[in-house]
Amino acid sequence: MAFSFDTTYKNLDPNLYSRATPKRITNPDILVLNDGLCADIGLDTAELDADILAGQDLLEEPIAQAYAGHQYGSFTVLGDGRAMILGEHMHDGERYDIQLKGSGRTPYSRRGDGNATVSSMLREYLYSYAMQNLNIKTSRSLAVVRTDEAVARRRVEPGAILVRVMNSHIRYGTFQYVASQVPDELQRFTDYVIDRHYPRLHAKDCTYSEFFDAVMQSSIEMVVDWLRVGFIHGVMNTDNMSIDGETFDYGPCAFMNYYDEKAVFSSIDKHGRYAFGNQRRILRWNLERFAEALQPLCAQSVLTYNELKVTLDEFEDRFDAQYYTMMRKKLGIDAGGEEELVDELLAWLRISNADYTNTFLELETPGTFDDPLFATAEFEQLRDKLTAVGLDEELMQEANPRYIPRNYLVEDALKQYLDTGNLSRFTELLAVLENPYTSKHQDSQFQQPPPREFDAEYTTYCNT
Ligand code: AMP
Ligand code: MG
């Protein structure tokens, strides 16, 4: 059979999930299938037909997970409203959730239809593919399968199911759910998560405080990686924060072109809560909510609030350390220090609003781009200072992508598909993003930022 399931989540307290059945569809059509991912997790593509990928041919009963979360700051009890886990697939001793998104209603759907549009599922496929190849920990997309229904969002579109693969879909919000709804289960659930994601901690005495520390560390690493490539997640609600530091829930996300810490593209994020430069602050806020969710463990005397606080108090220093290490690499600086020089570059970026990605490529190889901002005296002075301490090409090539998913190219590819049914631009973009650190399309349109007016107007949407 295609998958090799061993679904441990079903052994947990029944309040944590519900049985769910994928909607019936006729004529499911595989639009994209991720061969590289199949190989990585031991799946034979010949065995993966559209019925299996769309949940029409089941190996076992799927489940929808219960969770809660702070959405834009307000606490809500939620759950997978349009997603279900087919099972936990085992390969080479590793465990992967195989989840369908857009597969119909579940007990947690509330007023939602359980559906997803084909453009938003292709969009998620493309962003997760890019992030994986940018060496950022992320959910991965196995396939997009078009369904035969019409799904009404901003326009009426065909529906689609995305097959998503993650180490797990457990989130900060899953802990918030357990703490608020079934607090007596919290210790057992935490043990399960430690076993599944942080088994090395079992050897330690202070397991629960170490667990909080490890989650904080993996989240810091994830967000610093976002800042490295200019990624704006767009909806960092606590239910979209993975316990294992995997980037996931590609909804209103986007990549920043012109450097702007206030950059935000999501239609509903009117106050910039999830803006590019606010992601650090929001991560800390989310970690505080996660720490609160661990409080029942303090009542059971297996953790103290002080232990959580000591770790939280380290947040700024640890984030800074990770951030400056990353920025030094982007600037090809091999040694430590040089924070002031990094800050100087950031100050220049803030004032110039230069293209973030191309700035580093231009520093690496002057004359790559014909952009007047790179011909200014300020930029040249900065480059001279950096030459004295860094600009090591090899380091820079590992940290600075030559290609990111440029918003306008993504939209163009999706529009071509919706208008004509042709996926040629989409697959071309995937091919470029397969090796984002390798310059093989130099001088091509794939390195060009959009016109500034495009970015100023560009809007992304949740739940489409
Ligand atoms: P998100 O903003 O994607 O993290 O989604 C927030 C919550 O809304 C999650 O519990 C989703 O499962 C749910 N949701 C989003 N879209 C739909 C839909 N079309 N039908 C049912 N539930 C949905
Ligand atoms: Mg979500």
XYZ file of C-alpha atoms and ligand atoms in Angstrom:
488
model
C 0.000 0.000 0.000
C 1.020 3.584 -0.457
C 1.228 4.711 3.153
C 2.517 2.849 6.139
C 0.349 4.162 8.965
C 0.825 3.952 12.706
C -1.440 6.670 14.073
C -0.478 7.265 17.697
C -2.687 10.352 18.083
C -5.679 8.020 18.235
C -4.324 6.574 21.483
C -4.666 9.948 23.196
C -7.674 11.176 25.148
C -10.728 11.178 22.824
C -11.393 14.842 23.647
C -8.324 15.699 21.587
C -9.702 14.692 18.216
C -12.807 13.570 16.337
C -13.325 10.999 13.646
C -13.838 12.652 10.271
C -14.741 11.481 6.792
C -13.466 13.153 3.631
C -16.251 14.458 1.411
C -17.136 12.329 -1.609
C -15.913 13.715 -4.895
C -16.018 12.434 -8.426
C -13.164 12.734 -10.909
C -10.392 13.970 -8.629
C -7.515 15.191 -10.773
C -3.890 15.370 -9.595
C -2.539 18.779 -10.630
C 0.885 18.514 -9.000
C 2.694 15.727 -7.214
C 5.920 16.268 -5.296
C 8.288 13.528 -6.488
C 11.125 14.684 -4.253
C 8.941 14.481 -1.167
C 7.667 11.041 -2.197
C 11.265 9.847 -2.402
C 12.150 11.448 0.950
C 9.366 9.678 2.806
C 9.470 6.378 0.959
C 6.331 6.636 -1.138
C 6.087 4.970 -4.513
C 4.471 7.481 -6.887
C 2.996 4.614 -8.919
C 0.850 3.688 -5.916
C -0.467 7.202 -5.301
C -3.552 7.634 -7.410
C -5.998 10.523 -7.195
C -8.464 8.541 -5.066
C -5.853 7.823 -2.417
C -4.582 11.404 -2.408
C -8.111 12.820 -2.168
C -9.103 10.544 0.701
C -11.540 8.511 -1.398
C -9.708 5.269 -0.786
C -8.955 5.059 2.927
C -6.564 2.841 4.837
C -8.076 3.821 8.165
C -10.519 6.331 9.604
C -9.122 9.882 9.469
C -9.215 12.265 12.420
C -9.632 16.004 12.798
C -7.615 17.503 15.651
C -9.040 19.757 18.339
C -7.098 22.879 19.253
C -7.574 26.403 20.480
C -5.697 29.586 19.813
C -5.313 33.289 20.120
C -6.475 34.711 16.831
C -5.423 38.335 16.510
C -5.130 38.361 20.272
C -8.497 36.766 21.164
C -8.746 33.285 22.594
C -11.022 30.851 20.711
C -11.600 27.118 20.844
C -11.104 25.704 17.358
C -10.108 22.517 15.591
C -9.448 21.309 12.071
C -12.426 22.808 10.279
C -11.335 21.839 6.814
C -8.488 19.443 7.418
C -8.122 15.840 8.521
C -5.212 13.566 9.213
C -5.281 10.387 7.135
C -2.711 8.808 9.380
C 0.844 8.959 10.679
C 3.103 7.550 8.011
C 6.309 5.789 9.096
C 9.492 5.785 7.032
C 13.037 5.027 8.214
C 11.969 5.407 11.823
C 10.526 8.873 11.187
C 6.859 9.756 11.681
C 4.916 12.085 9.380
C 1.355 13.365 9.606
C -0.372 12.960 6.261
C -3.094 15.585 6.298
C -5.725 16.581 3.772
C -6.709 20.233 3.632
C -9.969 21.185 1.911
C -11.448 17.715 2.312
C -14.819 18.787 3.664
C -16.571 19.548 6.905
C -15.562 18.160 10.283
C -17.090 18.443 13.748
C -15.014 21.651 14.148
C -16.161 23.403 10.967
C -18.550 25.820 12.689
C -20.126 27.770 9.817
C -17.345 26.977 7.328
C -17.857 24.830 4.243
C -14.735 22.722 4.777
C -13.501 23.543 1.296
C -10.479 25.183 -0.263
C -10.006 26.816 -3.635
C -7.584 25.461 -6.195
C -5.611 28.728 -6.343
C -5.005 28.860 -2.606
C -3.910 25.216 -2.486
C -1.536 25.725 -5.428
C -0.282 28.806 -3.620
C 0.430 26.804 -0.462
C 2.143 24.129 -2.544
C 4.433 26.706 -4.110
C 5.328 28.574 -0.909
C 6.017 25.423 1.072
C 8.121 24.114 -1.808
C 10.120 27.339 -1.881
C 10.603 27.354 1.901
C 11.810 23.750 1.925
C 14.361 24.526 -0.782
C 15.407 27.668 1.081
C 16.397 25.227 3.870
C 13.714 26.457 6.244
C 11.864 23.975 8.403
C 8.370 23.755 6.974
C 5.315 21.682 6.279
C 5.628 20.145 2.824
C 3.029 19.619 0.147
C 2.722 16.205 -1.399
C 0.045 16.983 -3.967
C -2.760 19.245 -5.051
C -5.817 17.384 -6.287
C -8.553 19.319 -8.050
C -12.101 18.436 -7.141
C -15.225 18.790 -9.227
C -17.019 21.331 -7.033
C -17.314 25.073 -7.402
C -16.045 26.911 -4.326
C -17.201 30.478 -3.832
C -14.704 32.887 -2.305
C -13.747 36.192 -3.864
C -14.608 34.469 -7.120
C -16.015 31.057 -7.849
C -13.255 28.549 -8.486
C -12.774 24.814 -8.675
C -12.126 23.239 -5.280
C -8.954 21.397 -4.402
C -7.439 19.213 -1.722
C -3.862 19.751 -0.588
C -2.003 16.774 0.859
C 0.233 18.209 3.563
C 3.095 16.466 5.322
C 4.479 17.584 8.691
C 6.362 16.033 11.565
C 3.110 16.759 13.347
C 0.336 19.326 13.349
C 0.643 19.892 17.097
C 0.666 23.619 17.867
C 0.945 26.002 20.778
C -2.837 26.084 20.414
C -3.132 22.342 21.001
C -1.637 22.938 24.457
C -4.022 25.846 24.975
C -6.891 23.506 24.149
C -5.753 20.812 26.555
C -5.036 23.319 29.338
C -8.448 24.961 28.999
C -10.665 21.970 28.167
C -9.034 18.844 29.618
C -6.343 20.095 32.040
C -6.045 16.694 33.728
C -4.654 15.381 30.447
C -1.928 17.991 30.147
C 0.918 16.015 31.669
C 0.139 12.901 29.629
C -0.186 14.987 26.468
C 3.073 16.843 27.135
C 4.847 13.509 27.655
C 3.464 12.374 24.306
C 4.769 15.498 22.565
C 8.182 15.214 24.227
C 8.377 11.569 23.110
C 7.423 12.499 19.599
C 9.464 15.649 19.055
C 12.043 16.065 21.790
C 12.901 12.506 22.932
C 16.427 13.602 23.931
C 14.862 15.508 26.848
C 13.822 12.344 28.616
C 17.374 11.944 29.826
C 17.147 15.225 31.759
C 15.798 15.828 35.257
C 13.922 19.023 34.525
C 12.087 17.702 31.475
C 9.155 20.147 31.326
C 11.197 23.306 31.678
C 13.656 21.913 29.118
C 10.707 21.232 26.847
C 9.565 24.841 27.013
C 13.137 25.930 26.375
C 13.437 23.617 23.338
C 10.164 24.851 21.832
C 11.294 28.443 22.325
C 14.597 27.671 20.638
C 13.053 25.922 17.634
C 10.581 28.799 17.180
C 13.347 31.406 17.394
C 15.304 29.516 14.747
C 12.229 29.384 12.529
C 11.412 33.091 12.780
C 15.054 34.122 12.287
C 15.025 32.027 9.112
C 11.918 33.936 7.980
C 13.761 37.209 8.565
C 16.705 35.873 6.583
C 14.684 35.479 3.391
C 12.083 38.219 3.867
C 9.163 35.906 4.624
C 6.005 37.322 6.183
C 3.870 34.538 7.618
C 0.834 36.777 7.786
C -1.209 34.989 10.442
C 0.924 34.076 13.446
C -2.036 33.112 15.598
C -1.028 30.649 18.323
C -2.928 27.898 16.488
C -0.562 28.369 13.556
C 2.622 27.988 15.629
C 4.092 24.505 15.375
C 5.480 22.889 18.501
C 8.366 21.576 16.407
C 9.373 24.845 14.738
C 7.903 23.937 11.366
C 6.586 26.836 9.304
C 2.999 26.075 8.373
C -0.404 27.397 7.412
C 0.466 29.238 4.231
C -2.539 31.514 3.962
C -2.006 35.247 3.603
C 1.790 34.859 3.552
C 4.089 36.714 1.176
C 7.720 37.554 0.608
C 8.827 41.120 1.128
C 10.475 42.748 -1.856
C 11.247 46.340 -0.811
C 12.627 46.428 2.713
C 9.991 47.697 5.067
C 9.524 46.430 8.595
C 5.870 47.482 8.415
C 5.281 45.361 5.309
C 2.012 43.466 5.607
C -0.135 42.086 2.803
C -2.967 40.290 4.591
C -6.386 41.824 3.865
C -7.493 41.605 7.501
C -4.277 42.672 9.232
C -5.239 46.334 9.366
C -2.946 47.249 12.254
C 0.111 45.343 11.086
C 0.061 42.905 13.992
C 1.813 40.344 11.797
C 3.979 42.754 9.776
C 7.481 41.660 8.740
C 9.243 43.503 11.529
C 6.710 42.548 14.185
C 7.219 38.793 13.891
C 9.828 38.745 16.638
C 7.570 40.573 19.084
C 4.625 38.336 18.213
C 6.695 35.209 18.684
C 7.481 36.355 22.200
C 3.819 37.151 22.854
C 2.847 33.703 21.550
C 5.464 32.026 23.753
C 3.962 33.806 26.755
C 0.571 32.311 25.853
C 2.217 28.909 25.444
C 3.858 29.269 28.861
C 0.408 30.033 30.330
C -0.908 26.849 28.759
C 1.715 24.880 30.695
C 0.470 26.274 34.040
C -1.525 23.160 35.006
C 1.853 21.404 35.191
C 2.891 23.928 37.847
C -0.226 23.072 39.851
C 0.927 19.453 39.690
C 4.360 20.531 40.955
C 6.266 19.078 37.995
C 7.222 22.536 36.772
C 7.496 25.938 38.405
C 6.371 29.214 36.998
C 9.798 30.589 37.790
C 11.435 28.089 35.430
C 9.222 29.296 32.600
C 9.909 32.900 33.466
C 13.676 32.425 33.534
C 13.528 30.980 30.008
C 11.160 33.681 28.734
C 13.462 36.335 30.176
C 16.227 34.993 27.948
C 14.134 35.525 24.840
C 15.577 38.862 23.706
C 19.207 37.830 24.167
C 18.722 34.489 22.492
C 16.796 35.982 19.596
C 19.491 38.641 19.141
C 22.250 36.034 19.173
C 20.466 33.953 16.540
C 19.559 36.998 14.467
C 23.043 38.551 14.376
C 24.643 35.188 13.611
C 22.267 34.882 10.669
C 22.879 38.458 9.476
C 26.643 38.042 9.734
C 26.341 35.052 7.427
C 24.246 37.061 4.997
C 27.059 39.605 4.970
C 29.753 36.968 4.636
C 31.320 37.766 8.019
C 33.062 34.743 9.456
C 33.883 36.071 12.934
C 31.593 37.227 15.752
C 30.690 40.816 16.609
C 30.077 43.456 13.961
C 26.544 44.084 15.260
C 26.976 47.783 14.572
C 27.742 47.128 10.946
C 24.642 44.942 10.658
C 22.619 47.749 12.244
C 24.108 50.203 9.780
C 22.999 48.062 6.881
C 19.506 47.775 8.385
C 19.371 51.560 8.768
C 20.292 51.926 5.098
C 17.615 49.390 4.100
C 14.990 51.247 6.147
C 15.766 54.531 4.480
C 16.322 53.298 0.947
C 13.543 50.680 0.812
C 15.820 48.751 -1.530
C 14.914 45.253 -2.639
C 15.916 43.078 0.337
C 16.967 39.972 -1.611
C 18.905 41.797 -4.301
C 20.766 44.033 -1.839
C 22.778 41.054 -0.609
C 23.374 39.755 -4.138
C 24.620 43.182 -5.149
C 26.945 43.309 -2.141
C 28.283 39.910 -3.130
C 28.759 40.794 -6.819
C 28.650 44.525 -7.530
C 27.012 45.463 -10.802
C 24.545 42.566 -10.800
C 21.565 44.917 -10.782
C 20.925 48.087 -12.627
C 19.299 49.862 -9.676
C 20.232 53.495 -8.887
C 20.022 52.729 -5.148
C 23.082 50.522 -5.531
C 25.006 53.362 -7.188
C 24.674 55.783 -4.268
C 27.643 56.937 -2.200
C 25.973 55.575 0.954
C 25.742 52.091 -0.475
C 29.323 52.174 -1.722
C 30.607 53.319 1.676
C 28.700 50.498 3.318
C 30.154 48.046 0.859
C 33.694 49.293 1.554
C 33.229 48.800 5.286
C 31.837 45.323 4.713
C 34.660 44.362 2.375
C 37.113 45.004 5.217
C 35.468 42.424 7.507
C 33.322 40.153 5.380
C 31.608 39.618 2.049
C 32.944 36.084 1.911
C 31.280 34.721 -1.186
C 30.880 31.162 -0.031
C 29.164 32.160 3.213
C 26.929 34.599 1.377
C 25.831 32.070 -1.207
C 24.523 29.749 1.495
C 22.536 32.434 3.275
C 21.215 34.614 0.464
C 18.729 33.216 -2.017
C 19.086 34.270 -5.611
C 15.388 33.588 -6.066
C 12.359 33.986 -3.852
C 8.725 33.594 -4.893
C 8.118 37.107 -6.142
C 4.500 37.999 -5.337
C 3.595 39.156 -8.816
C 5.036 36.043 -10.456
C 3.062 33.821 -8.097
C -0.142 35.712 -8.846
C 0.574 35.626 -12.549
C 1.047 31.856 -12.514
C -2.166 31.309 -10.545
C -4.106 33.626 -12.830
C -2.843 31.804 -15.900
C -4.126 28.546 -14.433
C -7.528 29.944 -13.444
C -8.025 31.660 -16.796
C -6.743 28.954 -19.128
C -6.208 25.750 -17.151
C -2.521 25.907 -18.090
C 0.045 25.259 -15.361
C 3.121 26.167 -17.426
C 4.046 29.330 -15.492
C 3.393 27.580 -12.208
C 5.716 24.701 -13.067
C 8.301 27.108 -14.436
C 8.272 28.958 -11.120
C 8.597 25.688 -9.219
C 11.634 24.826 -11.346
C 13.295 28.144 -10.470
C 12.512 27.666 -6.782
C 13.868 24.149 -6.749
C 17.404 25.548 -6.355
C 16.941 29.063 -5.020
C 20.615 29.454 -4.099
C 21.897 28.624 -7.565
C 22.132 31.356 -10.185
C 21.008 29.773 -13.364
C 18.419 32.310 -14.442
C 20.639 35.324 -13.820
C 19.255 38.510 -15.289
C 15.972 36.818 -15.817
C 12.628 38.198 -14.735
C 12.700 35.873 -11.725
C 15.118 38.167 -9.906
C 13.198 41.349 -10.581
C 11.058 42.877 -7.859
C 7.609 44.007 -8.993
C 6.890 47.669 -9.687
C 6.575 49.489 -6.357
C 2.904 50.243 -7.130
C 2.202 46.512 -7.365
C 3.584 45.850 -3.902
C 1.737 48.819 -2.448
C -1.574 47.331 -3.626
C -0.807 43.654 -3.176
C -3.288 41.865 -0.895
C -3.409 38.285 0.387
C -6.338 36.480 2.005
C -7.116 34.017 4.814
C -9.303 30.911 4.518
C -9.668 30.902 0.746
P -6.558 29.596 9.731
O -6.782 31.076 9.711
O -6.303 29.005 8.366
O -5.532 29.187 10.703
O -7.939 28.930 10.171
C -8.538 29.200 11.405
C -9.624 28.190 11.682
O -10.682 28.298 10.745
C -9.133 26.750 11.620
O -9.725 26.056 12.689
C -9.658 26.281 10.295
O -9.846 24.883 10.287
C -10.955 27.035 10.162
N -11.376 27.223 8.760
C -10.812 28.006 7.828
N -11.462 27.938 6.654
C -12.485 27.064 6.830
C -13.544 26.557 5.999
N -13.667 26.935 4.737
N -14.397 25.669 6.548
C -14.288 25.291 7.818
N -13.327 25.732 8.671
C -12.451 26.615 8.182
Mg -4.548 27.469 10.870
